[in-house]
PDB file of C-alpha atoms in Angstrom:
ATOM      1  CA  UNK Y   1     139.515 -51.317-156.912  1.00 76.00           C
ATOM      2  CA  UNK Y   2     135.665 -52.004-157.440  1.00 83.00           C
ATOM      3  CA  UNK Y   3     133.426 -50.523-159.637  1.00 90.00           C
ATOM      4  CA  UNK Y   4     129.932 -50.316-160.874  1.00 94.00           C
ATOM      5  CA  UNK Y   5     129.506 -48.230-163.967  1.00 96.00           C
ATOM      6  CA  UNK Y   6     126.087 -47.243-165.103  1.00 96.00           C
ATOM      7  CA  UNK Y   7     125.900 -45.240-168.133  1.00 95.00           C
ATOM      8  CA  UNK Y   8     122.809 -44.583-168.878  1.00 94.00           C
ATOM      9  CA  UNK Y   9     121.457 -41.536-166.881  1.00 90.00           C
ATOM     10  CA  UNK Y  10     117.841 -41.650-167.881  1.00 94.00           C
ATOM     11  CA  UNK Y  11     115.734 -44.087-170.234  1.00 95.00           C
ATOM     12  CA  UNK Y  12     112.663 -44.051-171.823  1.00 96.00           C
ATOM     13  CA  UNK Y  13     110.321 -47.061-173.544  1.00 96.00           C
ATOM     14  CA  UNK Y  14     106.485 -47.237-173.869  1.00 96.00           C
ATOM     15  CA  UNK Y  15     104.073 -50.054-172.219  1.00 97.00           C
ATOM     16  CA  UNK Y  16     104.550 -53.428-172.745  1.00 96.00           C
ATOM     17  CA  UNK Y  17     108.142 -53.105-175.107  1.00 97.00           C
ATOM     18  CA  UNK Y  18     111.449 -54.514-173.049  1.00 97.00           C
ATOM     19  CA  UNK Y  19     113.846 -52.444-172.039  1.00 97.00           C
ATOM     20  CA  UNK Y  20     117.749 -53.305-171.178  1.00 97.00           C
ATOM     21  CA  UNK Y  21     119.546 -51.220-168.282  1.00 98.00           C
ATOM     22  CA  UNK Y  22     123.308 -51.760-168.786  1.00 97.00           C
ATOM     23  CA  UNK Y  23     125.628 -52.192-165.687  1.00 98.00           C
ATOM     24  CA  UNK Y  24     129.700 -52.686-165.943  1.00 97.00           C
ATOM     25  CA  UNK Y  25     131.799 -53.842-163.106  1.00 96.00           C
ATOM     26  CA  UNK Y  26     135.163 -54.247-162.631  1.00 94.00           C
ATOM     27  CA  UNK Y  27     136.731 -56.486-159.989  1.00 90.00           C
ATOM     28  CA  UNK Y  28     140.049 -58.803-159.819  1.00 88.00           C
ATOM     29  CA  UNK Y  29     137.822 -60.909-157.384  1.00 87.00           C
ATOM     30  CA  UNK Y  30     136.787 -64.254-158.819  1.00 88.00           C
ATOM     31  CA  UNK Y  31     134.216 -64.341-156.313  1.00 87.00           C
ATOM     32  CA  UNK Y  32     131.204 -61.712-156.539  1.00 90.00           C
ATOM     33  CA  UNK Y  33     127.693 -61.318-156.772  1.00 92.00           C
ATOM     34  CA  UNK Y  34     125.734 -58.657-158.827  1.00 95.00           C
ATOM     35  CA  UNK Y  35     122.487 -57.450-157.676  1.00 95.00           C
ATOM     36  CA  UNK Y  36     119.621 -54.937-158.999  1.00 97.00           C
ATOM     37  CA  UNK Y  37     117.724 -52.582-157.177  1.00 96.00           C
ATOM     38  CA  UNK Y  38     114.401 -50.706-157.613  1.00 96.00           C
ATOM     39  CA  UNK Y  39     114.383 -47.294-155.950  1.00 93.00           C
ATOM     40  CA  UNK Y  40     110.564 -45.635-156.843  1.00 93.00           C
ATOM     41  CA  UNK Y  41     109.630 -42.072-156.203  1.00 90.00           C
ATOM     42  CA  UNK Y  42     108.833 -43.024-152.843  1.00 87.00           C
ATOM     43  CA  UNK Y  43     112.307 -43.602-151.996  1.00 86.00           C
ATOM     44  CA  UNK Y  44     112.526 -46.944-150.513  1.00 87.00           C
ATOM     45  CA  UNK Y  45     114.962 -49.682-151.888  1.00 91.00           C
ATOM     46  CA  UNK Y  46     113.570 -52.781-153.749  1.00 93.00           C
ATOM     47  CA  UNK Y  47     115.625 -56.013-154.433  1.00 93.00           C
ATOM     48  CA  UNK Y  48     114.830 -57.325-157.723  1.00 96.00           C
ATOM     49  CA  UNK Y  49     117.434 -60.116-158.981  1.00 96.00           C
ATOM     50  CA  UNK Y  50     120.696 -61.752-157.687  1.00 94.00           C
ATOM     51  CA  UNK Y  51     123.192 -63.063-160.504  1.00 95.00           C
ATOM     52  CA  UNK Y  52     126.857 -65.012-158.943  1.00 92.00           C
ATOM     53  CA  UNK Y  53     129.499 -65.369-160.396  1.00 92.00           C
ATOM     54  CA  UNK Y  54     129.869 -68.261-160.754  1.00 92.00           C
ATOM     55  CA  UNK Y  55     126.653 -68.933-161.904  1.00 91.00           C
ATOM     56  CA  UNK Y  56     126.170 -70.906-165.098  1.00 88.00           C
ATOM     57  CA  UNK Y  57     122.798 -69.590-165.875  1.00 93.00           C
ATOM     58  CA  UNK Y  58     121.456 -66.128-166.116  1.00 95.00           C
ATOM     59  CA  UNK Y  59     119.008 -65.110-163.325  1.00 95.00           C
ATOM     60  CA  UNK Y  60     115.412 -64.514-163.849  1.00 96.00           C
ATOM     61  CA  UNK Y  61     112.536 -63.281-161.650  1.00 95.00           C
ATOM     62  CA  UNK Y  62     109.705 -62.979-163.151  1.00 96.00           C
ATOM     63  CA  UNK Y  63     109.380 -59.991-165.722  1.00 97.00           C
ATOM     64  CA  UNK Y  64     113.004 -59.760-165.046  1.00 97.00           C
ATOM     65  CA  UNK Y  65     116.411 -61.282-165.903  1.00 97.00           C
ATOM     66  CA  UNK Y  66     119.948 -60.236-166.080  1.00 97.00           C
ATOM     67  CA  UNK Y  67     122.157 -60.706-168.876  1.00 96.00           C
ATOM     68  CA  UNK Y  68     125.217 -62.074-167.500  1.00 96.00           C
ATOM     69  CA  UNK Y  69     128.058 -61.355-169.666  1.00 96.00           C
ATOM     70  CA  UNK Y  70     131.464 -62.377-167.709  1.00 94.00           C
ATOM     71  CA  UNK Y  71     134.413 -62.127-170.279  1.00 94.00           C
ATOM     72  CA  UNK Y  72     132.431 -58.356-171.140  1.00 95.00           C
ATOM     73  CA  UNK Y  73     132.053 -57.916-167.002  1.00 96.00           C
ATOM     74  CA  UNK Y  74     128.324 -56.702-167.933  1.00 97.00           C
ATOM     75  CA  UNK Y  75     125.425 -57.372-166.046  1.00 97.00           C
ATOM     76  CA  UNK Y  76     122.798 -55.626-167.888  1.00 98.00           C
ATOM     77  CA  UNK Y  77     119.240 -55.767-166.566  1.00 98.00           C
ATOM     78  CA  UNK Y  78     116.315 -57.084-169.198  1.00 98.00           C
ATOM     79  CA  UNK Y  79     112.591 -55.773-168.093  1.00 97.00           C
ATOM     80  CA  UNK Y  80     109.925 -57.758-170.263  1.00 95.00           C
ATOM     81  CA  UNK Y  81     106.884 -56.460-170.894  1.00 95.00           C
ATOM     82  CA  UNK Y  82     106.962 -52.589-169.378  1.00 96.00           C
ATOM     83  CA  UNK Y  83     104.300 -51.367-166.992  1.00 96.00           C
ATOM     84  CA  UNK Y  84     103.848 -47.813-165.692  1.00 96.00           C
ATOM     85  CA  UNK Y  85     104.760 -48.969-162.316  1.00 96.00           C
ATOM     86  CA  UNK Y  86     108.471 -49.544-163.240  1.00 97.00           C
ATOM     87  CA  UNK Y  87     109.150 -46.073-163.698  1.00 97.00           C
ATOM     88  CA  UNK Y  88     111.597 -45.515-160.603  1.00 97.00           C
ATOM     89  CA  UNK Y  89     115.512 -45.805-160.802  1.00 95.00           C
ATOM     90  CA  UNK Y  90     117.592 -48.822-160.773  1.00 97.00           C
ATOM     91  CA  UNK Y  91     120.581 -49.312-159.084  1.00 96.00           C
ATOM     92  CA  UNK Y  92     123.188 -51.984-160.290  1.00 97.00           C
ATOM     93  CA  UNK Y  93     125.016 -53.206-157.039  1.00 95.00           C
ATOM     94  CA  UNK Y  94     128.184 -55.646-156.259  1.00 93.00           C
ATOM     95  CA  UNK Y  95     129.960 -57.603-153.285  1.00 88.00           C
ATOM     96  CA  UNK Y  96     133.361 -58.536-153.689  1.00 81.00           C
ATOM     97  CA  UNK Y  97     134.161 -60.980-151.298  1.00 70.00           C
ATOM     98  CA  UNK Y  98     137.552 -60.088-150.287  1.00 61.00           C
ATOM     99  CA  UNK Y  99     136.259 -56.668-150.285  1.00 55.00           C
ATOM    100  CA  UNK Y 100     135.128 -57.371-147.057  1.00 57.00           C
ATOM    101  CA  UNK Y 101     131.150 -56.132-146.435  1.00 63.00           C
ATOM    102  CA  UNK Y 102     130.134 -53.302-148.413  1.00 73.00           C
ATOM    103  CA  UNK Y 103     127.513 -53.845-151.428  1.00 86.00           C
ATOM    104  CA  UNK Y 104     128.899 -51.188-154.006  1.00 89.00           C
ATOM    105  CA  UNK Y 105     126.530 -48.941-155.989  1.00 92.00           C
ATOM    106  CA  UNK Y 106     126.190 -47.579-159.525  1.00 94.00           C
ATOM    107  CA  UNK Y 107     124.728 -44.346-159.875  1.00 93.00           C
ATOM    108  CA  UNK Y 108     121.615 -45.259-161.371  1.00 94.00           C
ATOM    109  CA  UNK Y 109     119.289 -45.403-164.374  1.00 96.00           C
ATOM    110  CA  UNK Y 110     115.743 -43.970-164.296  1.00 96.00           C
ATOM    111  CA  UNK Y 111     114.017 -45.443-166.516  1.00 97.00           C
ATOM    112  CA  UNK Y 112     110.698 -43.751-167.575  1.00 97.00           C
ATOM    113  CA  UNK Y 113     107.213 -45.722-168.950  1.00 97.00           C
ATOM    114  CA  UNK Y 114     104.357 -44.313-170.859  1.00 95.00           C
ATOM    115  CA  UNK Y 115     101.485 -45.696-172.109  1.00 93.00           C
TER     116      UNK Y 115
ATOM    117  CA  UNK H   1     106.879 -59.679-140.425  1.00 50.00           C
ATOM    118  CA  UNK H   2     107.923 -56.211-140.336  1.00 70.00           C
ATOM    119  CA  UNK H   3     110.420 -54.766-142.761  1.00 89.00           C
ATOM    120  CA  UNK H   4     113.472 -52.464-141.980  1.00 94.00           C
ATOM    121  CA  UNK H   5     111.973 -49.927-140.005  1.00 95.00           C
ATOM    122  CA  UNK H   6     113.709 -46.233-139.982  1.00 96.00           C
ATOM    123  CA  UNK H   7     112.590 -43.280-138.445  1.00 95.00           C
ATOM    124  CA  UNK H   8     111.616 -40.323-138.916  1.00 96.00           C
ATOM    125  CA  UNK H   9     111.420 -40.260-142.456  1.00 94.00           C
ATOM    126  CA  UNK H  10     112.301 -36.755-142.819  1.00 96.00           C
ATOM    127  CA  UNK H  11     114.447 -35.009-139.987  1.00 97.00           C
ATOM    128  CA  UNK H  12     115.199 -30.777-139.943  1.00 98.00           C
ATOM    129  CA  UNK H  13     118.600 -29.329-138.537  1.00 97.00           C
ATOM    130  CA  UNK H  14     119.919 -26.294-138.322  1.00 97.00           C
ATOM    131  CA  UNK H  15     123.772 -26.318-138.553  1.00 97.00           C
ATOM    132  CA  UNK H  16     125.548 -27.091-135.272  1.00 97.00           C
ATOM    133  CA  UNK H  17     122.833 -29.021-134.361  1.00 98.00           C
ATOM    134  CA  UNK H  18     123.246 -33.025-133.664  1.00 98.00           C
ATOM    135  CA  UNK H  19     121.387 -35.853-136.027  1.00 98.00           C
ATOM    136  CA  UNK H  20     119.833 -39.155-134.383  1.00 98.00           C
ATOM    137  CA  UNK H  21     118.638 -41.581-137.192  1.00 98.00           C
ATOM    138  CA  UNK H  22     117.148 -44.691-136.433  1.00 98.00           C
ATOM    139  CA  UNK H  23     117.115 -48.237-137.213  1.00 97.00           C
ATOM    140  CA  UNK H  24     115.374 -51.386-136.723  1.00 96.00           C
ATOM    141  CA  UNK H  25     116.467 -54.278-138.649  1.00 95.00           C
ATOM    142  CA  UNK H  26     114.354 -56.949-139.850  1.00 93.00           C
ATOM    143  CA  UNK H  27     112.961 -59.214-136.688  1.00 91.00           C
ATOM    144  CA  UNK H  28     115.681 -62.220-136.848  1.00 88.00           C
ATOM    145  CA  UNK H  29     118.406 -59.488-138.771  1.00 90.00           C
ATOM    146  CA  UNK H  30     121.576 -59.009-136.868  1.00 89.00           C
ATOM    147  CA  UNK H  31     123.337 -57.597-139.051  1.00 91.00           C
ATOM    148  CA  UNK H  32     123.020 -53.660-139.810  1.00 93.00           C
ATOM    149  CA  UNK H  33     124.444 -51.573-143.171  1.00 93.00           C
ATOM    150  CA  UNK H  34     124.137 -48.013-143.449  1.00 96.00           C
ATOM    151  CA  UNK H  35     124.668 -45.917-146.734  1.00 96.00           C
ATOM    152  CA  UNK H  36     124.501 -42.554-147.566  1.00 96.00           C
ATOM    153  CA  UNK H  37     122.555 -41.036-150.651  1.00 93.00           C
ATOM    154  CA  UNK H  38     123.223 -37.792-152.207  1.00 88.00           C
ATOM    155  CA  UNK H  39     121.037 -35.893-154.982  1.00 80.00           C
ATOM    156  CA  UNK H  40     121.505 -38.099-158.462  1.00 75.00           C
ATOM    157  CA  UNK H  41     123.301 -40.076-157.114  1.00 80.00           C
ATOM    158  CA  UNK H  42     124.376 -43.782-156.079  1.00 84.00           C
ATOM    159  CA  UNK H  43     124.230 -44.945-152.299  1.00 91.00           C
ATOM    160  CA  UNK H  44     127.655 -45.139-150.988  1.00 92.00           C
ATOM    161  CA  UNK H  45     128.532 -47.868-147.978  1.00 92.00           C
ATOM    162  CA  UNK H  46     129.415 -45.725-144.536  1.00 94.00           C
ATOM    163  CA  UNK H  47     129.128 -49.035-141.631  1.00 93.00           C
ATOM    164  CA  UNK H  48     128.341 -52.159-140.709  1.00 91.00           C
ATOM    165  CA  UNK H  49     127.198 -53.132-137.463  1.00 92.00           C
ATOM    166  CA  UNK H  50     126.658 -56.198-135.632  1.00 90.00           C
ATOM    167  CA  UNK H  51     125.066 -56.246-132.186  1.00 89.00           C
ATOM    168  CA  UNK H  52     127.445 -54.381-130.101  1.00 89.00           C
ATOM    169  CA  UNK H  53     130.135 -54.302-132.511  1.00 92.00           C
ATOM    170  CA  UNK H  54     131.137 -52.325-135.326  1.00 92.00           C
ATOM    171  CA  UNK H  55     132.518 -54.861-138.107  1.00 88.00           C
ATOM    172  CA  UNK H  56     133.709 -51.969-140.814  1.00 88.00           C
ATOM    173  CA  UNK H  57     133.342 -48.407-141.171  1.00 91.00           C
ATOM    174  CA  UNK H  58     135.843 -47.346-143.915  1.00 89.00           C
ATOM    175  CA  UNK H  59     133.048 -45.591-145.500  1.00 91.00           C
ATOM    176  CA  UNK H  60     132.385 -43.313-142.258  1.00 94.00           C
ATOM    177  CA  UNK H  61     133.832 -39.675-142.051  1.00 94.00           C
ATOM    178  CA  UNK H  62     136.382 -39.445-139.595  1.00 91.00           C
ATOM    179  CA  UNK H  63     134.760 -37.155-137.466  1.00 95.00           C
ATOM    180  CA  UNK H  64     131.447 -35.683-136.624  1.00 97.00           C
ATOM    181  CA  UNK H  65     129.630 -39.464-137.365  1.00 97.00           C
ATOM    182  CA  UNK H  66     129.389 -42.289-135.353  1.00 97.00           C
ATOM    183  CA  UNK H  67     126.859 -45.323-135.565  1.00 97.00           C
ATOM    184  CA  UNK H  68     126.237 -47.842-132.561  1.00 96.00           C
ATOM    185  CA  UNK H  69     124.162 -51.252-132.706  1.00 95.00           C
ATOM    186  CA  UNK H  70     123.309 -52.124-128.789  1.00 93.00           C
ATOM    187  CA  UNK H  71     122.294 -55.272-127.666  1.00 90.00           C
ATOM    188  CA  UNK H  72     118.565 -53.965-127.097  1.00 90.00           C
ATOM    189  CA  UNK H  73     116.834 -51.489-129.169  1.00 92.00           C
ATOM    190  CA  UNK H  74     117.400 -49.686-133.009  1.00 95.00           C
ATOM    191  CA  UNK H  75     120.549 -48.957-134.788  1.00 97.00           C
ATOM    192  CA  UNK H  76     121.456 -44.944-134.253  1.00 98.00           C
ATOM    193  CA  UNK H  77     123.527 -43.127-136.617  1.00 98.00           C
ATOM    194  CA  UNK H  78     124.685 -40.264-134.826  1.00 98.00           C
ATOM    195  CA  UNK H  79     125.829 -36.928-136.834  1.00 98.00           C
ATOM    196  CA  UNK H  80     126.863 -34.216-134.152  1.00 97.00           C
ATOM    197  CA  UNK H  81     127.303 -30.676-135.430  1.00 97.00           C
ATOM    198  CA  UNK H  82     125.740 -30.507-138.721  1.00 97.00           C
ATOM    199  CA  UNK H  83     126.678 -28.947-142.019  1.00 96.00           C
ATOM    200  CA  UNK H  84     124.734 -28.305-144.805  1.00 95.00           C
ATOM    201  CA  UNK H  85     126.924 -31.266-146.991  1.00 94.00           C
ATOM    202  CA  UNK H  86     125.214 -33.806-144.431  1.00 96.00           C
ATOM    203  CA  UNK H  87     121.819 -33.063-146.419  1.00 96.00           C
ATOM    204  CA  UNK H  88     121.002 -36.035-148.082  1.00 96.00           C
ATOM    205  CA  UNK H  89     119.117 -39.915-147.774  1.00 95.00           C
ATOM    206  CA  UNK H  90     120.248 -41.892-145.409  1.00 97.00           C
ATOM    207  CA  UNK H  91     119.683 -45.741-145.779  1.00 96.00           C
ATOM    208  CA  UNK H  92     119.584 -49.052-143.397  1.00 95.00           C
ATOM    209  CA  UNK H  93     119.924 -52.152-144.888  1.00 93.00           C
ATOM    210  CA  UNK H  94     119.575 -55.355-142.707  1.00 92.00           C
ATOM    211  CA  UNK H  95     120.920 -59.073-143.536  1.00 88.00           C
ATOM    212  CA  UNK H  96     120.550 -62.102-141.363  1.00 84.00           C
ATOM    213  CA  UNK H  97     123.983 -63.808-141.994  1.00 77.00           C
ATOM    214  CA  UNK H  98     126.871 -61.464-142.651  1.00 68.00           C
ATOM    215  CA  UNK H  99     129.047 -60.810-145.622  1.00 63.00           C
ATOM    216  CA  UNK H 100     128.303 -63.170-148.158  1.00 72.00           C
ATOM    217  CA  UNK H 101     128.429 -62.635-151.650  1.00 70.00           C
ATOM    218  CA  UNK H 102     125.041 -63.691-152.780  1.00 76.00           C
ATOM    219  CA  UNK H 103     123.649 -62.158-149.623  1.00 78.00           C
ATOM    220  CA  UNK H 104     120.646 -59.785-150.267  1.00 83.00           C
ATOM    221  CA  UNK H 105     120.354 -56.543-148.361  1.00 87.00           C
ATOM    222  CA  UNK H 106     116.883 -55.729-147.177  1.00 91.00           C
ATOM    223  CA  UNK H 107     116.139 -51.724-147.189  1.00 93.00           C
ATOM    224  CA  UNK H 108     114.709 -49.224-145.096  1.00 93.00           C
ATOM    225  CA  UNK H 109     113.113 -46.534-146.871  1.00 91.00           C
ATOM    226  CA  UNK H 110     115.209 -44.069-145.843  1.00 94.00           C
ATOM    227  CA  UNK H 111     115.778 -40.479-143.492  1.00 96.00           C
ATOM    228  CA  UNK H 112     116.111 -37.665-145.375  1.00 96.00           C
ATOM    229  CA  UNK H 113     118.151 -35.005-143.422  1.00 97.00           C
ATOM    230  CA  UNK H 114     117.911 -31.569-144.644  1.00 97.00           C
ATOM    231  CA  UNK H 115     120.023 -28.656-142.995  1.00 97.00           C
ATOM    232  CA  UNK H 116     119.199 -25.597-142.721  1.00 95.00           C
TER     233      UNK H 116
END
């Protein structure tokens, strides 16, 4: 069966430090992607970063990147450089391709900012 | 180019009571998701939907739910007679090619049911 695994309930980390969001999955599938999602107080669901796997390089976007660990099946999230407005909770996701359509969902980290 | 559109944003029932949400995908999306989110925690898959055809809906309760995608007009997810344990988000995601790994789902921001 698939599986995200998110273990950290709630983190915290002041402006401008980096914080890491761990995700573990567990598949048999040698064909997956991993994906991160924003969710803000607002509610709505934010894409942030896309890693395959069988992608030789970690992904980045921007103040993000994902530290792709496949012998560990870890996916953690990296933030650079905090700012206020990532406060929200983030959701480590998966497709397993011969799981058919649905994108599974960890239960979340919120991570909290102050200046 | 407008995002995943769902409406209302918040809907009140009173048990017994049926539940419309709506969806409209992305303009050029064909392909419709819909997940359920309950208090602290994840979203968990219920259907997808392709114009006119449901593709998978392991994750939908056997009774009481159904979803439709019609050839004109939003996505409806349909709750008839609700309980209080239907209270929570519900989510649309749309995708323009299907089930592909890498493919990214794009979100609505949400209905949240609450019943009374």
């Amino acid at each position: 069966a698939q599986k995200i695994t998110q273990t950290q309930p709630g983190m915290f980390v002041q402006e401008k430090e980096a914080v890491t969001l761990d995700c573990t999955y567990d598949t048999s599938d040698p064909s997956y992607g991993l994906f991160w999602y924003k969710q803000p107080s607002s509610g709505e669901m934010i894409f942030l970063i896309y890693q395959g796997s069988y992608d030789q390089q970690n992904a980045t976007e921007g103040r993000y990147s994902l530290n792709f660990q496949k012998a560990r099946k870890s996916a953690n999230l990296v933030i650079s450089a905090s700012q206020l407005g990532d406060s929200a909770m983030y959701f480590c996701a998966m497709r397993v391709r011969k799981a058919g359509t649905a994108l599974i969902f960890g239960k979340g980290t919120t991570l909290s900012v102050s200046s | 180019n407008a995002g995943v559109m769902q409406n209302p944003r918040h809907l009140v029932r009173r048990r017994g009571q049926e539940a419309r949400l709506r969806c409209s995908p992305m303009k050029g999306h064909s392909h419709v998701y819909w997940y359920r989110q309950l208090p602290e925690e994840g979203l968990k898959f219920m259907v997808y939907l392709q114009k006119e055809n449901i593709i998978d809906e392991s994750g939908m309760p056997k009774e009481r739910f159904s979803a439709e995608f019609p050839k004109e007009g939003p996505s409806i997810l349909r709750i008839q007679q609700v309980v209080r344990g239907d209270s929570a988000a519900y989510f649309c995601a749309s995708s323009s090619v299907g089930s592909q790994t890498n493919e990214k789902l794009f979100f609505g921001s949400g209905t949240q049911l609450s019943v009374l």
